[in-house]
Coordinates of C-alpha atoms and ligand atoms in Angstrom, one line a residue:
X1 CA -80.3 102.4 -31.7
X2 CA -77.1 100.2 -31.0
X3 CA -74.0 101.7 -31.0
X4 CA -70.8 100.6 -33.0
X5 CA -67.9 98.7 -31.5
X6 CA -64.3 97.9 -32.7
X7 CA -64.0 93.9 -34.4
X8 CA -63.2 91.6 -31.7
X9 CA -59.5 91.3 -31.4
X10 CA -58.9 94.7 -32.6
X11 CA -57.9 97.4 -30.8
X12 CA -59.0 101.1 -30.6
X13 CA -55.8 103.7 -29.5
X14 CA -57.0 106.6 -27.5
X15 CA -54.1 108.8 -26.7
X16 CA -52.7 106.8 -23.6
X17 CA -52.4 103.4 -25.8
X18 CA -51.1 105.1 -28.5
X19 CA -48.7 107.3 -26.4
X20 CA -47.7 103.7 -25.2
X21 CA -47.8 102.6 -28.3
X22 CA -45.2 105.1 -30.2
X23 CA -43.0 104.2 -26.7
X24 CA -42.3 100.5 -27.8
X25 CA -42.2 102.0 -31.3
X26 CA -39.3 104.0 -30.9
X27 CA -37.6 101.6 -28.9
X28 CA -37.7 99.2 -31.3
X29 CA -36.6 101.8 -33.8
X30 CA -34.0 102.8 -31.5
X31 CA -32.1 99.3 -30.9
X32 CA -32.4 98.3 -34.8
X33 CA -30.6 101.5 -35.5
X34 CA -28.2 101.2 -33.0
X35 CA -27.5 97.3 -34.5
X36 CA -27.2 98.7 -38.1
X37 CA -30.7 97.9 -39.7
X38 CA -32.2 100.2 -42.7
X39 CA -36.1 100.3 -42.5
X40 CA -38.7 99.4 -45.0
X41 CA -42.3 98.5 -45.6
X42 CA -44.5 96.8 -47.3
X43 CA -48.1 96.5 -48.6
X44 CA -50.8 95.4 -45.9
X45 CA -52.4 93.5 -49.2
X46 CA -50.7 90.8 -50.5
X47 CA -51.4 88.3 -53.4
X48 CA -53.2 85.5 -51.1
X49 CA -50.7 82.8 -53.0
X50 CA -47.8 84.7 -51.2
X51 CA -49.5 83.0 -48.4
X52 CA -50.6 80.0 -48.9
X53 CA -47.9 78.8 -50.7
X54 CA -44.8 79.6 -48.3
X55 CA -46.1 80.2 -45.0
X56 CA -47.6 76.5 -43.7
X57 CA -50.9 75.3 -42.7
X58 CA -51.3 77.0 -39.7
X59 CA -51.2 80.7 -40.6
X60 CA -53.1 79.9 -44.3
X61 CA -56.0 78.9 -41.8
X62 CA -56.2 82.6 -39.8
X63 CA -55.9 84.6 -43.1
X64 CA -58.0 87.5 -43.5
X65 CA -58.7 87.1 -47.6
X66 CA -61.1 87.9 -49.7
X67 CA -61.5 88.6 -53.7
X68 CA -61.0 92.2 -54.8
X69 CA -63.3 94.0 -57.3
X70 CA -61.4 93.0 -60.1
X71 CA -61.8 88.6 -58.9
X72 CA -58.0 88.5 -57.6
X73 CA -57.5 86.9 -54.7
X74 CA -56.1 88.7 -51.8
X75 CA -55.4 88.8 -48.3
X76 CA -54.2 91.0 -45.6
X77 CA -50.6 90.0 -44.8
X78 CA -50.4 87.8 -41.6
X79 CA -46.5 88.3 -41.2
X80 CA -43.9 90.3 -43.0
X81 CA -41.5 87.3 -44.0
X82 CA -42.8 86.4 -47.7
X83 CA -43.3 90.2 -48.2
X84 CA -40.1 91.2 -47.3
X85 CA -38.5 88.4 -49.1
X86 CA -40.6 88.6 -52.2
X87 CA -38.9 92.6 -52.1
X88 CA -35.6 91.7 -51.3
X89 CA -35.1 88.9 -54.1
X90 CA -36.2 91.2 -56.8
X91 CA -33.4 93.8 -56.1
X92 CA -31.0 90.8 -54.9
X93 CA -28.3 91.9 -57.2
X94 CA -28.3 95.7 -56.1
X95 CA -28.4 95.0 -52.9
X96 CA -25.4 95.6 -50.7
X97 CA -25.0 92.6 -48.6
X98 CA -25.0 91.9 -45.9
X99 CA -29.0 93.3 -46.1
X100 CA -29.7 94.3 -42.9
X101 CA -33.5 95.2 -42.6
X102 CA -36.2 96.0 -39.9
X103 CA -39.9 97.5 -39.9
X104 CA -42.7 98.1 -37.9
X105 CA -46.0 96.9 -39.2
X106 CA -49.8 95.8 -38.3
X107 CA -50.2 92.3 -38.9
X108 CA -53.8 90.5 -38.9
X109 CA -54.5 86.9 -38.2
X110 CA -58.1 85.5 -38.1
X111 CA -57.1 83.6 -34.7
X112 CA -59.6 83.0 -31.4
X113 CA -59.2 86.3 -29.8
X114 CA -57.6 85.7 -26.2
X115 CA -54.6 86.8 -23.6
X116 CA -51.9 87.9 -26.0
X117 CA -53.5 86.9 -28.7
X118 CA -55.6 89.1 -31.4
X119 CA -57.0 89.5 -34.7
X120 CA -54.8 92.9 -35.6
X121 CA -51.6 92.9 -33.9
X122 CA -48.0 94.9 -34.0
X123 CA -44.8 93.3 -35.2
X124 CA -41.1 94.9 -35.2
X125 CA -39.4 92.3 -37.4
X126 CA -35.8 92.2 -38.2
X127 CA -34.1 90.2 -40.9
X128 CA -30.5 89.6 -42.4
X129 CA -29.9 88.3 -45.6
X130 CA -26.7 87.1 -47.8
X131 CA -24.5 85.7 -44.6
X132 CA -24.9 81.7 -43.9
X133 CA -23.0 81.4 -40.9
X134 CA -24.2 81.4 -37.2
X135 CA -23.0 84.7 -36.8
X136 CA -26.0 85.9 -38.5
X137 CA -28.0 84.3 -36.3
X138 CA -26.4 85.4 -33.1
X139 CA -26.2 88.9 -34.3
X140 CA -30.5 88.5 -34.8
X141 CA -30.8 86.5 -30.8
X142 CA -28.6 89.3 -29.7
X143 CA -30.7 92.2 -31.4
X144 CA -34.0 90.3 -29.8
X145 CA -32.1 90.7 -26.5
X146 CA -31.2 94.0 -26.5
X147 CA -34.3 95.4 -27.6
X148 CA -36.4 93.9 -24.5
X149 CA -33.2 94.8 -22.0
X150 CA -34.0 98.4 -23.5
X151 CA -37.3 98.5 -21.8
X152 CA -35.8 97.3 -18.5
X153 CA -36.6 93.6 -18.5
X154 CA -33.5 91.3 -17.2
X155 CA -32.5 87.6 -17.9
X156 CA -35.0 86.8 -14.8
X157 CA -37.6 87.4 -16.7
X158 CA -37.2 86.6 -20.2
X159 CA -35.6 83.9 -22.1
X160 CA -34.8 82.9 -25.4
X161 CA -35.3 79.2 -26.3
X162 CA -33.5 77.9 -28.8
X163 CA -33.4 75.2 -31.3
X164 CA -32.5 73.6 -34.1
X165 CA -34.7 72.1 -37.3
X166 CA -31.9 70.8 -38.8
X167 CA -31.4 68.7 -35.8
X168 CA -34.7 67.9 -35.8
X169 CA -34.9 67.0 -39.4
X170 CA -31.7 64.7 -39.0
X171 CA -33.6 62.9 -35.9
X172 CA -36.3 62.5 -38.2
X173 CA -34.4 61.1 -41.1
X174 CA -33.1 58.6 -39.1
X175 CA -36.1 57.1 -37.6
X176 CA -36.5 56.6 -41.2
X177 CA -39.0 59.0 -42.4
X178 CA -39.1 60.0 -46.1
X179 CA -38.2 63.5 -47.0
X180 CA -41.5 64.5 -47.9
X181 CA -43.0 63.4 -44.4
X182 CA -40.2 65.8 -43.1
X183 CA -42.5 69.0 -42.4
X184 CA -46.2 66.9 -41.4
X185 CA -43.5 65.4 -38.3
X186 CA -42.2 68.8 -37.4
X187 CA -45.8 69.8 -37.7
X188 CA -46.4 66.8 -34.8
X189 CA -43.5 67.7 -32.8
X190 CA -45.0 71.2 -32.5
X191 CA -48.0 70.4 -31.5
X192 CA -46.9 68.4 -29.3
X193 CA -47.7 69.9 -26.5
X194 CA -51.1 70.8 -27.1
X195 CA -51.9 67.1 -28.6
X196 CA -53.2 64.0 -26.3
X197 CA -49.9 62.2 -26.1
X198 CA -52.2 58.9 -27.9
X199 CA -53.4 61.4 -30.4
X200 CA -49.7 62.3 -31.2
X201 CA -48.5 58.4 -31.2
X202 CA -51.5 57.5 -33.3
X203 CA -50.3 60.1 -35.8
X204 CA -46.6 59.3 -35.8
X205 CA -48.1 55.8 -36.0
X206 CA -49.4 56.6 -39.7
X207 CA -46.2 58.0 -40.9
X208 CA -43.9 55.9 -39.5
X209 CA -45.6 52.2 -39.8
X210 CA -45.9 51.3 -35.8
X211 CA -42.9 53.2 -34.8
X212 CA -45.0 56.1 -33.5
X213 CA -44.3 55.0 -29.7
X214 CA -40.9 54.4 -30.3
X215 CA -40.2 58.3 -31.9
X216 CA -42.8 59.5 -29.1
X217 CA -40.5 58.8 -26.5
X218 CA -37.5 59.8 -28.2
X219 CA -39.1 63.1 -28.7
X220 CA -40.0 63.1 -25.4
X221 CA -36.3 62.3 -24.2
X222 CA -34.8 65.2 -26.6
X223 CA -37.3 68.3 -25.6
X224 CA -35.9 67.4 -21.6
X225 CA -32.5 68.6 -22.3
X226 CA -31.0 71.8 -22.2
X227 CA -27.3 71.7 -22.9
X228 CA -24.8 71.2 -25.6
X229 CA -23.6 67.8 -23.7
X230 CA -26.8 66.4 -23.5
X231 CA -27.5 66.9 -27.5
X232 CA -24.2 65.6 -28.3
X233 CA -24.8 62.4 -25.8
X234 CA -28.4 62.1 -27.4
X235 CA -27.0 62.1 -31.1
X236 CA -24.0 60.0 -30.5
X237 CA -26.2 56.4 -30.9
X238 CA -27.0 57.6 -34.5
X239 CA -23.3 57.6 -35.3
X240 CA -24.2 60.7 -37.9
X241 CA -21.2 62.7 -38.8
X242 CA -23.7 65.4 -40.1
X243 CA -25.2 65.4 -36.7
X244 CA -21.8 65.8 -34.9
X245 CA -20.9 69.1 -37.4
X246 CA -24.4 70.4 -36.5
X247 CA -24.0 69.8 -33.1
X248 CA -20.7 72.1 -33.2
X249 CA -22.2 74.5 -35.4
X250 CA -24.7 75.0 -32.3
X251 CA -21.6 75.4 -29.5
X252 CA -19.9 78.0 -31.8
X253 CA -23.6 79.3 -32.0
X254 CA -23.6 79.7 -28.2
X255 CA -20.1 80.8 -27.9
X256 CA -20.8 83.8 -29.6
X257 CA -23.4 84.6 -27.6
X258 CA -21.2 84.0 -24.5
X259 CA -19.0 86.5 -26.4
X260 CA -21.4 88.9 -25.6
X261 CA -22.2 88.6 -22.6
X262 CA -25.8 87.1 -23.0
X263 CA -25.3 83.2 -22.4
X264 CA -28.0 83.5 -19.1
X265 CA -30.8 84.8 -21.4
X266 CA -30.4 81.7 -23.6
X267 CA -31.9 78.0 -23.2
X268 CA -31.2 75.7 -25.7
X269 CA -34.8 73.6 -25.6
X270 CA -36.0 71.4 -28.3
X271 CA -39.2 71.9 -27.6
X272 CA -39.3 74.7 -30.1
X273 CA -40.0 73.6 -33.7
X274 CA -41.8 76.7 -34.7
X275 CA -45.0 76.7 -37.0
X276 CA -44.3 78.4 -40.2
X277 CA -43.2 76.4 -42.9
X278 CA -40.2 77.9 -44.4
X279 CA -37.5 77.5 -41.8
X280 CA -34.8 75.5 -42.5
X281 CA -31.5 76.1 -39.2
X282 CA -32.1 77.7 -35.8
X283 CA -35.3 78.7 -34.4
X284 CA -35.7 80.6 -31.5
X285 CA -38.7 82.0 -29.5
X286 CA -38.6 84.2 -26.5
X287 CA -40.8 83.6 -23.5
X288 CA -41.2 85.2 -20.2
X289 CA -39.5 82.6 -17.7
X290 CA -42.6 81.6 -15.6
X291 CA -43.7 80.5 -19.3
X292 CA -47.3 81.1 -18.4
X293 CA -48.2 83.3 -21.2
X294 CA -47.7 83.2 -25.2
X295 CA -44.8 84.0 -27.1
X296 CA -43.3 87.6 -27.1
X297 CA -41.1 86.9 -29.9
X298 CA -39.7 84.1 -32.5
X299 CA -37.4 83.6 -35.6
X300 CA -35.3 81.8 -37.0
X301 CA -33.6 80.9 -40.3
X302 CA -35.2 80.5 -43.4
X303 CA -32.6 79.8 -46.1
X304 CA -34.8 79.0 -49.0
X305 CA -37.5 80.8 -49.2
X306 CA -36.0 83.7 -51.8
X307 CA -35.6 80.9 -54.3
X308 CA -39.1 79.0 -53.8
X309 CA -40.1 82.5 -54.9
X310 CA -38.4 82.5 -57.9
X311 CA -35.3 84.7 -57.1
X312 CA -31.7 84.0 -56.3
X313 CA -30.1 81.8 -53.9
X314 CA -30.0 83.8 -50.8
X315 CA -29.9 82.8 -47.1
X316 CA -31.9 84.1 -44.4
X317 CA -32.3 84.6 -40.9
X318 CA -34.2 87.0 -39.0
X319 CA -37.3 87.8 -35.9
X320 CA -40.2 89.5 -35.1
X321 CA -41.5 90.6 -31.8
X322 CA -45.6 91.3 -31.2
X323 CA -46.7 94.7 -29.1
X324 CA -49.2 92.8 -27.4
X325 CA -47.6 90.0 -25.0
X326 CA -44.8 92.9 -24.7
X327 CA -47.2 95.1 -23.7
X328 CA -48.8 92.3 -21.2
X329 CA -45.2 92.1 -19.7
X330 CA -44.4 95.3 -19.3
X331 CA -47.5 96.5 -17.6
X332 CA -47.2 93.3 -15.4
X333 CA -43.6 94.0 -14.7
X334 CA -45.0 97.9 -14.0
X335 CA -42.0 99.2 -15.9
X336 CA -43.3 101.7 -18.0
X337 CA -42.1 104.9 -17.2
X338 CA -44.6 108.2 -17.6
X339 CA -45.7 109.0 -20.9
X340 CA -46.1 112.9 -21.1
X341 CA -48.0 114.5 -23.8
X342 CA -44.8 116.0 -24.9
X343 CA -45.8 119.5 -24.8
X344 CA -42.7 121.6 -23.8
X345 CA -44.6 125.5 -23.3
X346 CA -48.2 126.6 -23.0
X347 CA -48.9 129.9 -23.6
X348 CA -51.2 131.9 -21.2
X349 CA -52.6 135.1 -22.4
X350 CA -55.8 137.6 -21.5
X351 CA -57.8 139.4 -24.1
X352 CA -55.3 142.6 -23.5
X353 CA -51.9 140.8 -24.7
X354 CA -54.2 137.8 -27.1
X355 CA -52.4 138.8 -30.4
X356 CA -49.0 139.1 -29.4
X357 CA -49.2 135.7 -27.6
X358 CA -50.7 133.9 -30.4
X359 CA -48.1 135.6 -32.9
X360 CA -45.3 134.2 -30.2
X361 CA -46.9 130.7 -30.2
X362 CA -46.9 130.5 -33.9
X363 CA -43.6 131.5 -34.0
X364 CA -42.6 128.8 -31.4
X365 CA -44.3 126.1 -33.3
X366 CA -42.6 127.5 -36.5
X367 CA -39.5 126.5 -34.7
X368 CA -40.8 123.3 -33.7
X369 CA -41.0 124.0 -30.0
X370 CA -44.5 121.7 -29.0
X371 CA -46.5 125.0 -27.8
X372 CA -50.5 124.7 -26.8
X373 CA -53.2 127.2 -25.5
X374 CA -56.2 127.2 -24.6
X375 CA -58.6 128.0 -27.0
X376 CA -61.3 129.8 -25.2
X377 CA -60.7 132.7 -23.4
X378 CA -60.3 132.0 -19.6
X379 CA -58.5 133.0 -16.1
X380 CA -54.9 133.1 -15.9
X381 CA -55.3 130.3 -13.0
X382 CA -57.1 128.2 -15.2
X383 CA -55.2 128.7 -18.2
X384 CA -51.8 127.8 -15.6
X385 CA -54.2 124.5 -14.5
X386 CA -54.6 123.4 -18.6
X387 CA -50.6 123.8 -18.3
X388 CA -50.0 121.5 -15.5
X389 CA -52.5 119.2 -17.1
X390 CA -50.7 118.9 -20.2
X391 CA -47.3 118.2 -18.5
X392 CA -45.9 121.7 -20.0
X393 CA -42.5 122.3 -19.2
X394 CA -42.9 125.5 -19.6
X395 CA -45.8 128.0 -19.0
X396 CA -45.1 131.4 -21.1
X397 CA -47.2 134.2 -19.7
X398 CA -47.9 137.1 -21.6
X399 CA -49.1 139.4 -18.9
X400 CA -49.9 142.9 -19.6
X401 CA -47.3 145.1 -17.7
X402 CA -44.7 142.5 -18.8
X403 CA -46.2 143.0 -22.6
X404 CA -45.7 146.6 -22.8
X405 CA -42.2 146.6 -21.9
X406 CA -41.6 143.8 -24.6
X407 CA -41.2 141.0 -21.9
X408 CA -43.1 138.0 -20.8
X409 CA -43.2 135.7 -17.6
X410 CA -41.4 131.9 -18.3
X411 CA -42.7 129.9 -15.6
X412 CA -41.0 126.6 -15.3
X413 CA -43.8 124.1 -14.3
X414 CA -41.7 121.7 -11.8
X415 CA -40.1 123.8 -9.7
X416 CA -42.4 126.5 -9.8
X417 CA -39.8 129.4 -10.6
X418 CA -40.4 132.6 -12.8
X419 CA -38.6 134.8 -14.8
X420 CA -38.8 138.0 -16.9
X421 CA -37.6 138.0 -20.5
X422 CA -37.4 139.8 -23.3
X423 CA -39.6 138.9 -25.9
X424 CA -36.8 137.9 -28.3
X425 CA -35.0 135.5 -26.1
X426 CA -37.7 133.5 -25.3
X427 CA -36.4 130.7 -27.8
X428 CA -32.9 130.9 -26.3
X429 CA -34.2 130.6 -22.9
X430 CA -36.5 127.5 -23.4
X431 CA -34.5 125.5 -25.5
X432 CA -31.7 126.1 -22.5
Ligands
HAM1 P1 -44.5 84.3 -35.4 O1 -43.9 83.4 -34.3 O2 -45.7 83.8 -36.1 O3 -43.3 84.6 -36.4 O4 -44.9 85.7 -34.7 C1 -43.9 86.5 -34.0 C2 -44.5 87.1 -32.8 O5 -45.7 87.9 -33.3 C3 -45.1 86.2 -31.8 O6 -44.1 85.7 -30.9 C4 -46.1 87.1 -31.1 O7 -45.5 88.0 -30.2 C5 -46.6 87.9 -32.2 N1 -47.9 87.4 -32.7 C6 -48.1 86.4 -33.6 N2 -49.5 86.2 -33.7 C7 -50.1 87.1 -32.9 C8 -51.5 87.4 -32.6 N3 -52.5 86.7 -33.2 N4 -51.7 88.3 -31.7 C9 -50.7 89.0 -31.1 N5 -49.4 88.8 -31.4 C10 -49.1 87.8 -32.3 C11 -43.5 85.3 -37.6 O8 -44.4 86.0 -37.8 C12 -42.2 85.2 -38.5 N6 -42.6 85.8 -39.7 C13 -41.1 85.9 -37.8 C14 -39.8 86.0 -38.6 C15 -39.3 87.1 -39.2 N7 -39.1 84.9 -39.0 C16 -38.1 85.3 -39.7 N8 -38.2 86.7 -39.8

């Protein structure tokens, strides 16, 4: 008979991965909190049009959809953004702004299972809504920063790339490409680098009447630079005064984050577009510096999508970071510290002093002290062994000369020392 095995590109969690796991979790949790975000969720089943109407091409071809029982047509959510704006438009007017919002939710994409790369996947996404200036933006770059400095990684080796659409979109205007050809170019200028530079040419080619080579080499002049001189000196032959105010809007954009301290972890480089549709300012991803492997993180600002979905006006920027080219890097980088099972006493006992032991590890775990034992009866030495193996802080031995005075043994696992204590202070003594 065969046996069963998880989907490919999903994951099973035995204790260690999810130990791991609950690690990132909680840092994530910790550095939104720290910033000022509130948390929420969502449904993991979403109206399939939530999809396929606002996300873009791309992730509309790795949904995971089906029809329910009753013929509606459904699919598990890809990414949070439409979700999480579809909730914060309908309570837009309650809402105290600015809406600063973060959660921590499985995603599932029907992509080619490969390094960093799966079918079911971990996001920590964080969004802020109701402020349109850059400062919203730096404040999401900066919380994306923090949160992989929390785990110990530097500005050697990560980096955020940064660009703009707008900037993009202007460039695009002014090779003089209609509006509604705006997105099918960005959609070029992504895929750029994956694309046979003919192939891309050919298909500029067909947008732009015989231009394509022209706008190629543009494009290919533009993703080379990597400072706010550069752009300005690029931009200054279309003579745009809306390119010139963009192009400031960027400096004061990275003069904030020179305000706090994080200008070496930032790059601006055009060579970010970013697939999903609804963007419409900045887009960042962040990449490990060698740049060998995927994306660990991307974002940007989205100021439209809360209308297109029939709400208010409300702008948008936000991120999301993925567990599993974190989780790459960090095991890479071999900076993950020791996960203990967190179990802070084991109780050892013999069939003599049994009761009272069990009574005293209830009434540990009644005060939400972690407390284990070992379910069969065995040895004291083996009983101390289960201790070590569960990384115990402390090992409480009910012995029975100790018992019959009222007292038991505290052994404290690292260094090895015992002491005698009453019964009654054995709360006060572990939680010292
Ligand atoms: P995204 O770039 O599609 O953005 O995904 C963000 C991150 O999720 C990626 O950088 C990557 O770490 C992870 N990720 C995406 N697809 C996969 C996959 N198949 N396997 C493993 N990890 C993956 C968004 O999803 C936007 N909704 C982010 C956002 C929030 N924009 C504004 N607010």
């Amino acid at each position: 008979m065969s046996t069963f095995q998880a989907l490919a590109g999903f994951r099973d969690f035995y204790p260690d991965d999810c130990a791991f796991k609950n690690f990132v979790f909680e840092r994530f949790r910790q550095s939104a909190t720290t910033f000022g975000f509130e948390e929420y969720d969502a449904p993991i089943l979403e109206p399939m049009e939530l999809f396929t109407a606002k996300s873009g091409e791309e992730i509309v071809s790795q949904l995971f959809n089906f029809e329910d029982k009753g013929g509606r047509s459904v699919a598990m959510r890809p990414e949070m953004t439409p979700s999480l704006a579809r909730m914060v438009g309908a309570r837009a007017s309650a809402l105290r702004r600015p809406i600063k919002w973060f959660s921590i939710s499985e995603m599932f994409r029907y992509e080619r299972p490969q390094k960093g790369r799966l079918r079911s996947f971990y996001q920590f996404n964080a969004d802020i809504f109701g402020n349109e200036l850059s400062y919203a933006d730096a404040e999401i770059i900066l919380l994306g920063i923090h949160m992989l400095k929390s785990f110990g990684l530097t500005a050697e080796d990560f980096h955020v790339r940064l660009s703009d659409r707008q900037l993009w979109t202007l460039f695009i205007r002014y090779h003089n490409i209609g509006e509604d050809d705006v997105p099918e170019v960005l959609g070029i200028i992504d895929k750029i680098e994956r694309e046979e530079p003919s192939k891309t040419i050919e298909n500029l080619d067909k947008i732009c009447r015989g231009d394509g080579r022209k706008i190629f080499d543009d494009i290919l002049e533009i993703r080379t630079i990597h400072s706010v001189d550069g752009i300005r000196k690029f931009f200054k032959k279309f003579e745009n005064d809306a390119c010139a105010k963009r192009i400031d809007e960027l400096a004061q954009l990275l003069a904030r984050m020179k305000m706090f301290g994080v200008s070496d972890f930032v790059t601006i480089d055009f060579n970010i577009v970013r697939g999903l549709a609804y963007y419409t300012g900045f887009v960042f991803e962040i990449f490990e510096r060698s740049g060998q492997s995927r994306a660990l993180a991307g974002g940007g600002r989205y100021d439209n999508l809360i209308k297109r979905l029939g709400y208010a006006d409300l702008p948008a920027v936000g991120f999301a970071i993925g567990d599993v080219t974190l989780r790459n890097l960090l095991k890479e980088k071999n900076i993950v510290p020791k996960l203990s099972k967190n179990t802070h006493c084991f109780v050892v006992y013999s069939t003599q002093t049994e009761m009272l032991a069990l009574q005293q590890a209830t009434m540990l775990r009644e005060q939400r002290i972690n407390t284990d034992y070992c379910l069969d009866p065995a040895t004291f030495s083996k009983q101390l062994k289960m201790a070590a193996q569960a990384d115990a802080k402390y090992a409480i031995i009910f012995g029975e000369e100790e018992a019959k005075t009222g007292h038991a043994k505290i052994k404290d696992m690292s260094s090895a020392n015992e002491i005698v204590v009453e019964i009654d202070r054995l709360v006060e003594v572990i939680s010292r």
